[in-house]
Short mmCIF file of C-alpha atoms and ligand atoms in Angstrom, two decimals:
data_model
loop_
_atom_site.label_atom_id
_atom_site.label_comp_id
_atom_site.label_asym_id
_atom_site.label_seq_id
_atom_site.Cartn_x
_atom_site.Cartn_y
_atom_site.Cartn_z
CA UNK A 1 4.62 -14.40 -27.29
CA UNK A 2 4.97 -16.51 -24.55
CA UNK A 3 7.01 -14.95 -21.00
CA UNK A 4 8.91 -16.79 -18.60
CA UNK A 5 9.40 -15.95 -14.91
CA UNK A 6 12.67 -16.58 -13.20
CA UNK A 7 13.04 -16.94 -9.86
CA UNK A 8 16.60 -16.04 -8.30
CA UNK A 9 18.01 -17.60 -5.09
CA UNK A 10 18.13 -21.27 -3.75
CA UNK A 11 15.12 -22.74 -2.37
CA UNK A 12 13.26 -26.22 -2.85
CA UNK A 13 11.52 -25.81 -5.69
CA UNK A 14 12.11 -23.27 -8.42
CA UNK A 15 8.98 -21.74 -11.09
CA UNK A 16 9.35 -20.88 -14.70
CA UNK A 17 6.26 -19.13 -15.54
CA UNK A 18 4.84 -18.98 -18.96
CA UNK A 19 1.81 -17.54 -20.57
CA UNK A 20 0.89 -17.37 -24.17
CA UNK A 21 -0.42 -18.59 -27.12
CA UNK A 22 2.26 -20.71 -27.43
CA UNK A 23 3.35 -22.06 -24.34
CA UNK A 24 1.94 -25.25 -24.48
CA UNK A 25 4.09 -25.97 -27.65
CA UNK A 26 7.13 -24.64 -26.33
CA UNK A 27 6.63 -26.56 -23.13
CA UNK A 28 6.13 -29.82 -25.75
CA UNK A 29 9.26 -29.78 -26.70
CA UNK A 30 10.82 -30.26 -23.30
CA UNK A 31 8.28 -31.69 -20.81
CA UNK A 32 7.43 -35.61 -21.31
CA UNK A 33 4.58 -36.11 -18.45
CA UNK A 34 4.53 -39.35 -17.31
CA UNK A 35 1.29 -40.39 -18.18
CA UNK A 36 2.12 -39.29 -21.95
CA UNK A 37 -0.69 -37.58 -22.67
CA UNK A 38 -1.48 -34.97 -25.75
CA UNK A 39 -1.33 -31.63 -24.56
CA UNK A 40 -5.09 -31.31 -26.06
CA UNK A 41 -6.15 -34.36 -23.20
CA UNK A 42 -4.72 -32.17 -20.48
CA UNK A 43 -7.46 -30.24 -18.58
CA UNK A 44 -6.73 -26.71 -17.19
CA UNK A 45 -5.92 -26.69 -13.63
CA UNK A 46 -4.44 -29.48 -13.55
CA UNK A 47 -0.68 -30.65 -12.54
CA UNK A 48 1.19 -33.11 -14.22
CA UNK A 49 4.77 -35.17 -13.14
CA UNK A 50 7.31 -35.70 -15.63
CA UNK A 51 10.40 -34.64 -16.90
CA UNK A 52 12.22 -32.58 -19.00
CA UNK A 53 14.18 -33.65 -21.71
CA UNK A 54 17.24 -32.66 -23.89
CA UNK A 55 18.23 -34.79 -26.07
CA UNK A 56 17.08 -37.69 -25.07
CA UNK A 57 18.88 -36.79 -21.58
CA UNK A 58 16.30 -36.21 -18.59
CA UNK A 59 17.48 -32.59 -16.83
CA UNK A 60 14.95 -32.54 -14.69
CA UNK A 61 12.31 -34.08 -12.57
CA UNK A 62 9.36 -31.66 -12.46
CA UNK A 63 6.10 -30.80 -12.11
CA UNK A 64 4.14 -28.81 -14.31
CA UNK A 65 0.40 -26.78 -13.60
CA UNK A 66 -1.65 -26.22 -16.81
CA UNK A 67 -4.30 -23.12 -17.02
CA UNK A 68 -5.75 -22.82 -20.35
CA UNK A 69 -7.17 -19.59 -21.62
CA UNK A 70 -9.17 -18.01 -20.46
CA UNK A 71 -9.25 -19.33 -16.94
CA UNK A 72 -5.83 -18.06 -16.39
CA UNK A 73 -4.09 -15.65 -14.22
CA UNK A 74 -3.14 -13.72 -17.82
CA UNK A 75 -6.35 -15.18 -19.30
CA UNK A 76 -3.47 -16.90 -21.49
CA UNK A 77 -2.45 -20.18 -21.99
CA UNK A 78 -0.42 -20.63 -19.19
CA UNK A 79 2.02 -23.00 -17.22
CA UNK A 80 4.21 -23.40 -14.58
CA UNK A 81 6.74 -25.87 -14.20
CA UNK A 82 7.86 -26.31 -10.65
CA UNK A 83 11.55 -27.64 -10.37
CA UNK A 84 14.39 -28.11 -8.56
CA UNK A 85 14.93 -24.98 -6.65
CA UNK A 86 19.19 -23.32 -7.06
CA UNK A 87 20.10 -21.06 -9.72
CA UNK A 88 21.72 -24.16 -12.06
CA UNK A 89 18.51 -25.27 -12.50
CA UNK A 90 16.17 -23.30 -13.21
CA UNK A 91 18.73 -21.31 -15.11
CA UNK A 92 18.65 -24.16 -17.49
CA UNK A 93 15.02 -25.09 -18.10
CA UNK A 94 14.54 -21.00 -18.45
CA UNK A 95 17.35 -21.48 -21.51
CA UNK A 96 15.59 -24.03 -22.33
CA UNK A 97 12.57 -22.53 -22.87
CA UNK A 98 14.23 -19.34 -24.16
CA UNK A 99 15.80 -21.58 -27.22
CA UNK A 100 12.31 -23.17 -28.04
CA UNK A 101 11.15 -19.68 -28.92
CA UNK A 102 9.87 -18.09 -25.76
CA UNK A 103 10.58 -14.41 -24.39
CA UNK A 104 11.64 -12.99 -21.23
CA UNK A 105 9.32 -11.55 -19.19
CA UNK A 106 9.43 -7.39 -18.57
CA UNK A 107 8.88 -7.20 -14.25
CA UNK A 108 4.90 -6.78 -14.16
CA UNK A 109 4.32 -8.48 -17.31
CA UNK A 110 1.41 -11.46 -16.09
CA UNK A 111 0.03 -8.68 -14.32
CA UNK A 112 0.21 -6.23 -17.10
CA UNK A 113 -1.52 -8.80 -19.35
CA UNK A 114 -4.20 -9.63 -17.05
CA UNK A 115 -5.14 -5.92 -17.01
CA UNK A 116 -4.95 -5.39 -20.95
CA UNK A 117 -6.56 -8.52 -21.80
CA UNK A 118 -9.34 -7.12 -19.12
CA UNK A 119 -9.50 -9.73 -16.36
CA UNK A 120 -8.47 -7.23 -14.00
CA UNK A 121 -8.77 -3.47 -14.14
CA UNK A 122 -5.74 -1.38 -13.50
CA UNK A 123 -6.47 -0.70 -9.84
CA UNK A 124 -7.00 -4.39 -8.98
CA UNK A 125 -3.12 -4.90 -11.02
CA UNK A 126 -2.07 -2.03 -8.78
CA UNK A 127 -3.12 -3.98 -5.69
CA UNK A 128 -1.36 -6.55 -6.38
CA UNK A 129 2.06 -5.45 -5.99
CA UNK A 130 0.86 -4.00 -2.79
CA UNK A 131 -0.09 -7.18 -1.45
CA UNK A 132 3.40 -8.56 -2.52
CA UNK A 133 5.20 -5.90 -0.73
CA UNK A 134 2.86 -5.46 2.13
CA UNK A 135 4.75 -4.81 5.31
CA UNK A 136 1.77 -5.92 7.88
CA UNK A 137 -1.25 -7.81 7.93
CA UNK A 138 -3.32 -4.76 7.15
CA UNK A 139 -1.31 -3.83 4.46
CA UNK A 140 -1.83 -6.77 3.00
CA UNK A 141 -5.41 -7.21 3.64
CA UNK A 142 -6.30 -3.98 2.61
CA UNK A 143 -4.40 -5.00 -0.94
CA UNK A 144 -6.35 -8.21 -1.01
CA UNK A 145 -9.91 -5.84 -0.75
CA UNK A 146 -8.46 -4.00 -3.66
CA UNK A 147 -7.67 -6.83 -5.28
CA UNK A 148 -11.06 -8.36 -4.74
CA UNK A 149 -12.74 -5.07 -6.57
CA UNK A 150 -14.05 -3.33 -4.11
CA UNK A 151 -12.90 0.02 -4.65
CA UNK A 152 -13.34 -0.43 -8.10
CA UNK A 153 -16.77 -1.59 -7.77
CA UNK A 154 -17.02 1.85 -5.32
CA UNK A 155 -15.61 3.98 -8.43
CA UNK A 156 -18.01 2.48 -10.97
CA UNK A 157 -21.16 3.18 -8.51
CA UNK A 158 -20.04 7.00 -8.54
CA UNK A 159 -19.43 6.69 -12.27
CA UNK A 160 -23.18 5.05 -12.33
CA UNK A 161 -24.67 7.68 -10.39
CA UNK A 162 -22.81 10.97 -13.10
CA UNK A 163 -23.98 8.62 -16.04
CA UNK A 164 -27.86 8.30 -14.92
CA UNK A 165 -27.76 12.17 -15.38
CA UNK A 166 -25.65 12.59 -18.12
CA UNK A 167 -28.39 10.98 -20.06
CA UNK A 168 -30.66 13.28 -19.23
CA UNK A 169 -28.39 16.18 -20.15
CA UNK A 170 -28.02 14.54 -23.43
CA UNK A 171 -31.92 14.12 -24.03
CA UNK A 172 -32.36 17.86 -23.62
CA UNK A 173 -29.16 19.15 -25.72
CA UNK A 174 -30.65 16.88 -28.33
CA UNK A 175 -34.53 18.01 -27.71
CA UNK A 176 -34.02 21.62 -27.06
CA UNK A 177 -37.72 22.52 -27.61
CA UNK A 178 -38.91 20.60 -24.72
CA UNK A 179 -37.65 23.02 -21.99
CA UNK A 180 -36.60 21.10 -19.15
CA UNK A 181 -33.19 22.71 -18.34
CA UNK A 182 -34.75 23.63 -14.63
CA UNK A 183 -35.36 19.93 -14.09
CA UNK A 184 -32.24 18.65 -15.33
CA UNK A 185 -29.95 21.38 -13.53
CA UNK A 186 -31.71 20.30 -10.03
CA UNK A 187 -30.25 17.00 -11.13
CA UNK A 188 -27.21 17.56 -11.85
CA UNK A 189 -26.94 19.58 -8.86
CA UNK A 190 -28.20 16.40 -6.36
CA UNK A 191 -25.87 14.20 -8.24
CA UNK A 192 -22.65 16.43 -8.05
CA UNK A 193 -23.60 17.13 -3.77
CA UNK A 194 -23.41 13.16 -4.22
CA UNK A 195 -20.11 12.35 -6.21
CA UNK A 196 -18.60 14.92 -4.34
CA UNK A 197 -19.60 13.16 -1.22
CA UNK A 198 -18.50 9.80 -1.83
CA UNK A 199 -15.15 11.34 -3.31
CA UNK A 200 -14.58 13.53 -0.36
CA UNK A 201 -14.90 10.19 1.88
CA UNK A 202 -12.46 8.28 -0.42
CA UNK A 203 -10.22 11.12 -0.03
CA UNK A 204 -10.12 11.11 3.41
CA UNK A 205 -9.58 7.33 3.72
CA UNK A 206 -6.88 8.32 2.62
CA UNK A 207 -4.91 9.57 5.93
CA UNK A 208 -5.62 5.73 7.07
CA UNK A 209 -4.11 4.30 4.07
CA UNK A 210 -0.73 6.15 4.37
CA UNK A 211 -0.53 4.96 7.96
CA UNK A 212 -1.22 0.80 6.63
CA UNK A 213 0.69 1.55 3.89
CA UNK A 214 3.75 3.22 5.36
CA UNK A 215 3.09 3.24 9.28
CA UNK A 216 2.72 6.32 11.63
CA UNK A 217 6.19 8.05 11.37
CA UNK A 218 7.53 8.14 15.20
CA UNK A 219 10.11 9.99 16.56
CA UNK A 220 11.47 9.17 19.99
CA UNK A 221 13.41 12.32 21.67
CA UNK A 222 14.57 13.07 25.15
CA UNK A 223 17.90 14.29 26.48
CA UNK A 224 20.59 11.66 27.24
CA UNK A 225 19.89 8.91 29.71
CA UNK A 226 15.92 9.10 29.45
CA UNK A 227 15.55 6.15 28.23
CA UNK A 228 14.90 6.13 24.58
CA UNK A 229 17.10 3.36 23.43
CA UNK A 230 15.53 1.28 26.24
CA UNK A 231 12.06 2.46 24.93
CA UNK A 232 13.27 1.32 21.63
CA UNK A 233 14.19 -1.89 23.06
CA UNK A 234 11.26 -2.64 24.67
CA UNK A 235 9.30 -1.69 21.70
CA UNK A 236 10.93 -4.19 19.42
CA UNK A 237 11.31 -6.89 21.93
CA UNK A 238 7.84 -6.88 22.06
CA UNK A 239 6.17 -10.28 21.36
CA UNK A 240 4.09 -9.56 18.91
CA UNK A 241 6.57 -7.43 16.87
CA UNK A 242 7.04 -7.73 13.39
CA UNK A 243 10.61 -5.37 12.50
CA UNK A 244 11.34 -4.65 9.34
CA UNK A 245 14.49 -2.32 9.14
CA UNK A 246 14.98 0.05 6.19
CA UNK A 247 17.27 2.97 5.06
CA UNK A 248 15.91 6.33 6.13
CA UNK A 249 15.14 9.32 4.18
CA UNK A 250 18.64 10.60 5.65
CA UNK A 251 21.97 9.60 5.25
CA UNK A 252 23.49 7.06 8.09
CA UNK A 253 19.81 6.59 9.40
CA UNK A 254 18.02 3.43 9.93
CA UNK A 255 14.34 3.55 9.82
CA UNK A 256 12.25 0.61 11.43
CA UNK A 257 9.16 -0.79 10.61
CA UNK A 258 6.96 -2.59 13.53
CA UNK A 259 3.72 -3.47 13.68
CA UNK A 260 1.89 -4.20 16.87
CA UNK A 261 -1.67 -5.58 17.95
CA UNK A 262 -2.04 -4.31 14.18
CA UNK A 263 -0.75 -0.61 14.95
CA UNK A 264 2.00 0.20 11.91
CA UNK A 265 5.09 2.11 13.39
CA UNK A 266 7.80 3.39 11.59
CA UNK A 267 10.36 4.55 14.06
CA UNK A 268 13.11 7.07 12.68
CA UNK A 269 16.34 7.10 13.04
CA UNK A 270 16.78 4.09 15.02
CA UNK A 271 20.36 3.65 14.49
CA UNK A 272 21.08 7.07 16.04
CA UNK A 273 18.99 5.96 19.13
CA UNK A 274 21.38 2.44 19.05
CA UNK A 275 24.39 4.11 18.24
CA UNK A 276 23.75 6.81 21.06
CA UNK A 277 25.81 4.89 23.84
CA UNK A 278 28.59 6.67 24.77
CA UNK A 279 28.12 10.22 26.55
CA UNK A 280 29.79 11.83 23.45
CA UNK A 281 27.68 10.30 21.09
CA UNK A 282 24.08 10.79 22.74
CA UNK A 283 21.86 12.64 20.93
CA UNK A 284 21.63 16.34 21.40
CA UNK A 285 18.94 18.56 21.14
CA UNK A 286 19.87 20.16 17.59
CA UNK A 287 19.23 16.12 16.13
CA UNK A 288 15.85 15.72 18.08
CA UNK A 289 14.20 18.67 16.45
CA UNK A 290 15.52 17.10 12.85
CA UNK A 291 14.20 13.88 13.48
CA UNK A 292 10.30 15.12 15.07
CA UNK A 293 10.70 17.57 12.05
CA UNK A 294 9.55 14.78 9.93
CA UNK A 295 7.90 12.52 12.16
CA UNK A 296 3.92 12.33 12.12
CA UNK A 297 4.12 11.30 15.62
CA UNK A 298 6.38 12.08 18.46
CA UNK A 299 7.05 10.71 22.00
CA UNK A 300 9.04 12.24 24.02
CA UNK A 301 10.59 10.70 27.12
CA UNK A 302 11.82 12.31 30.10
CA UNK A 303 13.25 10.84 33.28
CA UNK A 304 11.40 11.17 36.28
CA UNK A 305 13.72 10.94 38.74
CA UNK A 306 15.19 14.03 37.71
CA UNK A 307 14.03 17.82 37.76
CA UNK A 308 13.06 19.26 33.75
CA UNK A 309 16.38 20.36 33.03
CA UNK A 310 16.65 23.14 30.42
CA UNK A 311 17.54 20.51 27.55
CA UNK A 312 13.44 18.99 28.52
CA UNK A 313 11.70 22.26 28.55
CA UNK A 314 13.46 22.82 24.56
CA UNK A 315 12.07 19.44 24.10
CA UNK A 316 8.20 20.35 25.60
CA UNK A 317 8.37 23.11 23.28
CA UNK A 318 9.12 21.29 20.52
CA UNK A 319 6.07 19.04 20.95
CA UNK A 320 3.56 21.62 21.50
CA UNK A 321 1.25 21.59 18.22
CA UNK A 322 2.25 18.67 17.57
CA UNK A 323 0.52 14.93 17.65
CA UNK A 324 2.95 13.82 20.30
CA UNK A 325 2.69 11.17 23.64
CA UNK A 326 4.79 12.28 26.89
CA UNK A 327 6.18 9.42 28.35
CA UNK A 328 7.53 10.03 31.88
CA UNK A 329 10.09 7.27 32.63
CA UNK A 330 11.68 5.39 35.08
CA UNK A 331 8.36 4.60 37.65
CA UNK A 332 10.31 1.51 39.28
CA UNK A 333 12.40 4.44 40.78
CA UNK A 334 11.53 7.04 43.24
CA UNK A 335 9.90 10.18 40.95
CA UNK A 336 11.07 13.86 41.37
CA UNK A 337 9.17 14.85 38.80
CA UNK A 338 5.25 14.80 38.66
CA UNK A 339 3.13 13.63 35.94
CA UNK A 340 0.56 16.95 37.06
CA UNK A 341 3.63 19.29 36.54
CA UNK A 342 2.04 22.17 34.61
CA UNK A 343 5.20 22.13 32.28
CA UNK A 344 4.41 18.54 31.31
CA UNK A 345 0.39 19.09 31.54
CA UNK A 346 0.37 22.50 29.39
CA UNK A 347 2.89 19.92 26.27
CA UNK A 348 0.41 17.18 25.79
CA UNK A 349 -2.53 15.97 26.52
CA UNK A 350 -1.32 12.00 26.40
CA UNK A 351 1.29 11.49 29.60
CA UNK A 352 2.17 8.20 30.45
CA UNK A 353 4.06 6.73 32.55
CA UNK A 354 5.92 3.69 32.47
CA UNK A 355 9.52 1.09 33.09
CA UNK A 356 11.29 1.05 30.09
CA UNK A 357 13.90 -0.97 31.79
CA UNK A 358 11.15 -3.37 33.25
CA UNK A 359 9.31 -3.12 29.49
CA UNK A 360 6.18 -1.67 31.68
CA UNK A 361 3.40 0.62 30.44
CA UNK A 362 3.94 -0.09 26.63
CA UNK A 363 0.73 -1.69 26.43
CA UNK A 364 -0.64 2.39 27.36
CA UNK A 365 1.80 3.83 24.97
CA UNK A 366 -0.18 1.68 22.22
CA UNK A 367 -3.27 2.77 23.55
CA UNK A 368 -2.75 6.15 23.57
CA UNK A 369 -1.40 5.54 19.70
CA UNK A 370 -4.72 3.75 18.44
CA UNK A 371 -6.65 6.86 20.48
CA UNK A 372 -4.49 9.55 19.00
CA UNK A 373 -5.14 7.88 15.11
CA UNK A 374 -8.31 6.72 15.79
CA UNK A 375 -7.25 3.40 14.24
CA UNK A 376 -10.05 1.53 16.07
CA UNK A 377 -11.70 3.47 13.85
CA UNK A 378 -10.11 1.88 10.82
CA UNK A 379 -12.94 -0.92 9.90
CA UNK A 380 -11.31 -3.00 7.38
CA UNK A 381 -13.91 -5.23 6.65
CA UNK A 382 -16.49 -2.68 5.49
CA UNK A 383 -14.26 0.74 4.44
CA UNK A 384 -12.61 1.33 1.83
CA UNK A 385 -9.52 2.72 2.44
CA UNK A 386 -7.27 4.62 -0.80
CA UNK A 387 -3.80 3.62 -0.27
CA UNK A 388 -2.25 5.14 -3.83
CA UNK A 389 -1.30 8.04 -4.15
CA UNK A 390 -2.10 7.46 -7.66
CA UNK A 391 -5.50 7.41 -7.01
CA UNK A 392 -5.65 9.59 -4.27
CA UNK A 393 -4.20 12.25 -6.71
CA UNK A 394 -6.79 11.46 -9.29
CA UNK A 395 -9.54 11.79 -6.37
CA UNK A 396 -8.62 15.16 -5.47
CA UNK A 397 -8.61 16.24 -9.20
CA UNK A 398 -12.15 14.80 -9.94
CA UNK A 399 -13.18 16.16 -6.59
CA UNK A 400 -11.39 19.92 -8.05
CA UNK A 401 -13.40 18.81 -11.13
CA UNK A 402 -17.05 18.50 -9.20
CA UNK A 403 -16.43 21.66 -7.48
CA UNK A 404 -15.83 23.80 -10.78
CA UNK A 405 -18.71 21.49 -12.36
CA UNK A 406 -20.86 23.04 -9.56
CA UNK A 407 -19.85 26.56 -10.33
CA UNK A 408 -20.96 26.19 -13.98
CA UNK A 409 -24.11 24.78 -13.05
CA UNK A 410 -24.71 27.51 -10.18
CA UNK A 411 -23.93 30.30 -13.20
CA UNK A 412 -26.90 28.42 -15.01
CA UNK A 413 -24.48 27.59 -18.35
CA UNK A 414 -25.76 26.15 -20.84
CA UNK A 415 -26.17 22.16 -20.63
CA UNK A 416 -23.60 21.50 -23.36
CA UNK A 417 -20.85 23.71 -21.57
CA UNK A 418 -21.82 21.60 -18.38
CA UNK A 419 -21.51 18.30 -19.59
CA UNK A 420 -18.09 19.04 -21.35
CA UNK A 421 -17.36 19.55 -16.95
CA UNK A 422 -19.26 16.51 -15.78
CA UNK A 423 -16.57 14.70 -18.79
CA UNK A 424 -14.14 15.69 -17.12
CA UNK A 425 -14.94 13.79 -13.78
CA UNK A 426 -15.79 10.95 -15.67
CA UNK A 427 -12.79 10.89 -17.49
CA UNK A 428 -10.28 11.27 -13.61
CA UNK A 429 -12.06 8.35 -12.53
CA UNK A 430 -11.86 6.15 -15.75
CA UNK A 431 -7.99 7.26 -15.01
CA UNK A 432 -7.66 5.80 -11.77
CA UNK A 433 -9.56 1.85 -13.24
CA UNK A 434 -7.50 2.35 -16.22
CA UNK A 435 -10.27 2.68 -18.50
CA UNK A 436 -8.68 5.80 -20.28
CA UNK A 437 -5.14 5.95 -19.09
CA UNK A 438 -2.66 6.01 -21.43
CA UNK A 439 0.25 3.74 -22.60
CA UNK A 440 2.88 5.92 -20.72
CA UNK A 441 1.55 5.72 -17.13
CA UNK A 442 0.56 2.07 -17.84
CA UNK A 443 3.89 1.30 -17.95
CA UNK A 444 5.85 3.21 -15.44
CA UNK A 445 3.20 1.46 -13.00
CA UNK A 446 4.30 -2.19 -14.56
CA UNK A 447 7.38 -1.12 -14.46
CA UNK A 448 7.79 -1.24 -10.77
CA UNK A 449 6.84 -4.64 -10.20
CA UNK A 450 8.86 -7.40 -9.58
CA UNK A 451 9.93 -10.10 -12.47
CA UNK A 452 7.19 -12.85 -12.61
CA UNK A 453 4.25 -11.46 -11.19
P1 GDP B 1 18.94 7.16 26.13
O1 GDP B 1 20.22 7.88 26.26
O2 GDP B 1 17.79 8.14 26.16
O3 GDP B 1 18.86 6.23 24.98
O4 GDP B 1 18.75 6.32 27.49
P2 GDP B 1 18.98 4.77 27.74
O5 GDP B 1 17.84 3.98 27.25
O6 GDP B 1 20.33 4.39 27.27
O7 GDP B 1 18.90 4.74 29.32
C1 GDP B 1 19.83 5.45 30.12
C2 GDP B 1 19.99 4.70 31.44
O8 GDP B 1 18.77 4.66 32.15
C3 GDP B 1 20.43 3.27 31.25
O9 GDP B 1 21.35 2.94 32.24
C4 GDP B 1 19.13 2.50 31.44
O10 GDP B 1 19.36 1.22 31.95
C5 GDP B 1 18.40 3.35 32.44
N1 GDP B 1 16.95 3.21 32.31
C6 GDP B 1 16.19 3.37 31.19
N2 GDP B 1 14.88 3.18 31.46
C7 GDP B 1 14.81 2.87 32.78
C8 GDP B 1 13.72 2.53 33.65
O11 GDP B 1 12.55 2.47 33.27
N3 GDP B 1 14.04 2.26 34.94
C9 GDP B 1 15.33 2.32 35.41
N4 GDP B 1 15.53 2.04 36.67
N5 GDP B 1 16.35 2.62 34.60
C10 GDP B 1 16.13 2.90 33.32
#
């Protein structure tokens, strides 16, 4: 059945989106192009002027792309009319469409199609909501790799590699009398050291995706007056900043996404650092510890032209252990307080020292940032980086799976009893391309997408 896309909110031009079998029918019955051509005369990927019709009354003046199967984003028929943008609109050639025998589209369903009608394979679908909802460049580049096939291309070379040996295993269940068990169990063995490997690297590729994915969670404490609003400041006023604000795991808190020289931050609780402006309201100690309770990184600011009060060394203990940056604030202004001050040496080992006021040093703090994450290490180009959770989770369990696949082989089972194991890999990572997944998660993963993609 054919699926329409509708687009909500004014702009210049509005898409219906349709894919099908019988789209181009449908679209017959209310699109006259111009040139008057058959619908069989009209090549795929191509864009025709015209307008649509009701009743002999034009409604609109549009423009419509054809893709016919299979060289379509659905591997449908499939067309787009582009029309006047505004809710009246498009709201009317969607009815339009919608009376000539077409369905609404379920959010994910182009997507959905392209992965059951096997264009795409369910980690390439995956990807592309991420690039859609990408928050920085290397979000959305990372999505576009993904999109491209390249970690499914990774996940069929580690299928490859168990499959070359599983034939093998199956040659000497079915020929028992030769006896080459020894041989084949030396195999298996190289291949699992392998898999495992590759899957232990994937895994750990990991850590990097969460931070493009979701940023390095950042907590900025210090006692009242350090400087941690103007930190904030000078952090968001930088030029290169792209802020994207969103609620926070909290009530009342406002969490904000920056990126910078391609370094994703999401600062917590920046609404309590805003809102802190009046002596009454600045934040205490007690709501420092909550916030670097969840943070995965945490700078803490201190004023130098001040001694460590008591409320400072609670906060120095609080970072020990952790991933944390000292910043000692305030340079423009005569400093009481050393940056070789045992106190601040024994915290940290990354102290640096800068203006907030003056927006100096920030270039360090990022420095210290990429240092601390090694995100210089972060090659996008060449690594793969896992930034599912779905697949991470299925990663870990074939990795869980290689282990115990070892074990069986180490106890010298019999071949049959192994391969039943090596299955079981097979079958996590035919989970994560969505060779064997079922119905159930295929839809809650649709499910999330947005309407028309
Ligand atoms: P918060 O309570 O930790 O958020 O501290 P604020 O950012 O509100 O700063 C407290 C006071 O210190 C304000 O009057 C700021 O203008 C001042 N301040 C912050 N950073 C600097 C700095 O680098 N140099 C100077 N001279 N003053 C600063």
């Amino acid at each position: 059945m054919p699926q329409y896309l509708r687009l909500l909110g004014i702009g210049g031009i509005g898409i219906i989106r349709m894919s099908g079998q019988d789209c181009f029918k449908i679209l017959d019955k209310i699109f006259q192009p111009k040139t008057k051509q058959q619908i069989e005369n009209i090549k795929g990927y191509t864009i025709k002027y015209g307008n649509i019709i009701e009743k002999g009354e034009v409604i609109d003046e549009v423009l419509v792309s054809y893709f016919k199967e299979p060289k379509s984003y659905t591997t449908e028929n499939m067309c787009e009319i582009n029309s006047h943008g505004g809710n009246v609109m498009v709201r009317k050639i969607l009815e339009m469409c919608l009376e000539n025998g077409a369905e609404l589209a379920e959010p994910g369903e182009f997507t959905k199609r392209a992965f059951l009608n096997g264009r795409i394979d369910l980690l390439q679908a995956e990807s592309v909501m991420d690039v859609i909802h990408a928050k920085s460049e290397r979000e959305a580049k990372t999505g576009i790799k993904q999109l491209e096939g390249i970690l499914s291309k990774q996940i069929a070379e580690i299928k490859q590699d168990i499959l070359d040996v599983m034939i093998n295993i199956e040659v000497a269940i079915d020929y028992p009398e030769y006896d080459v068990d020894d041989v084949t169990n030396q195999q298996i063995m190289d291949m699992l050291i392998k898999v495992e490997d590759k899957l232990l690297k994937l895994e750990k590729s990991f850590d990097n995706g969460k931070i493009i994915k979701e940023g390095i969670k950042t907590a900025i404490i210090g006692k009242p007056n350090a400087g941690k609003s103007s930190l904030l400041n000078a952090i968001l006023k930088e030029d290169r900043a792209i802020v994207t604000e969103y609620a926070g795991t909290t009530r009342d808190t406002i969490e904000e996404f920056v990126t910078i020289n391609g370094i994703p931050l999401k600062l917590i609780d920046t609404a309590g650092i805003r809102k802190a402006k009046d002596e009454v309201e600045k934040i205490g100690i007690a709501k420092s510890r909550e916030i670097a309770k969840e943070a995965d990184l945490v700078i803490a600011i201190f004023d130098v032209t001040c001694e460590l009060t008591p409320e400072d060394l609670e906060i120095l203990e609080l970072i020990k252990d952790r991933k944390s940056i000292i910043i000692l604030n305030k340079m423009d202004l005569e400093a009481v307080l050393k940056e070789d001050d045992p106190r601040i040496q024994k915290a940290s080992n990354h102290i640096i020292k800068i203006s907030a006021l003056n927006y100096r040093g920030i270039d360090k703090l990022y420095e210290e940032i990429t240092n601390l994450f090694q995100l210089n290490e972060i090659n996008l180009d060449n690594e793969i980086v896992i930034t599912n959770i779905r697949h991470k989770n299925l990663i870990s369990k074939a990795i869980k799976n290689v282990k115990k696949t070892k074990e069986t082989v180490e106890n010298k089972m019999p071949l049959d009893i192994i391969a039943i194991f090596i299955k079981d890999i097979l079958e996590d990572l035919g989970n994560i391309t969505g060779e064997v997944v079922s119905e159930d998660i295929i839809n809650e993963i649709f499910s999330k997408f947005c309407l028309g993609k």
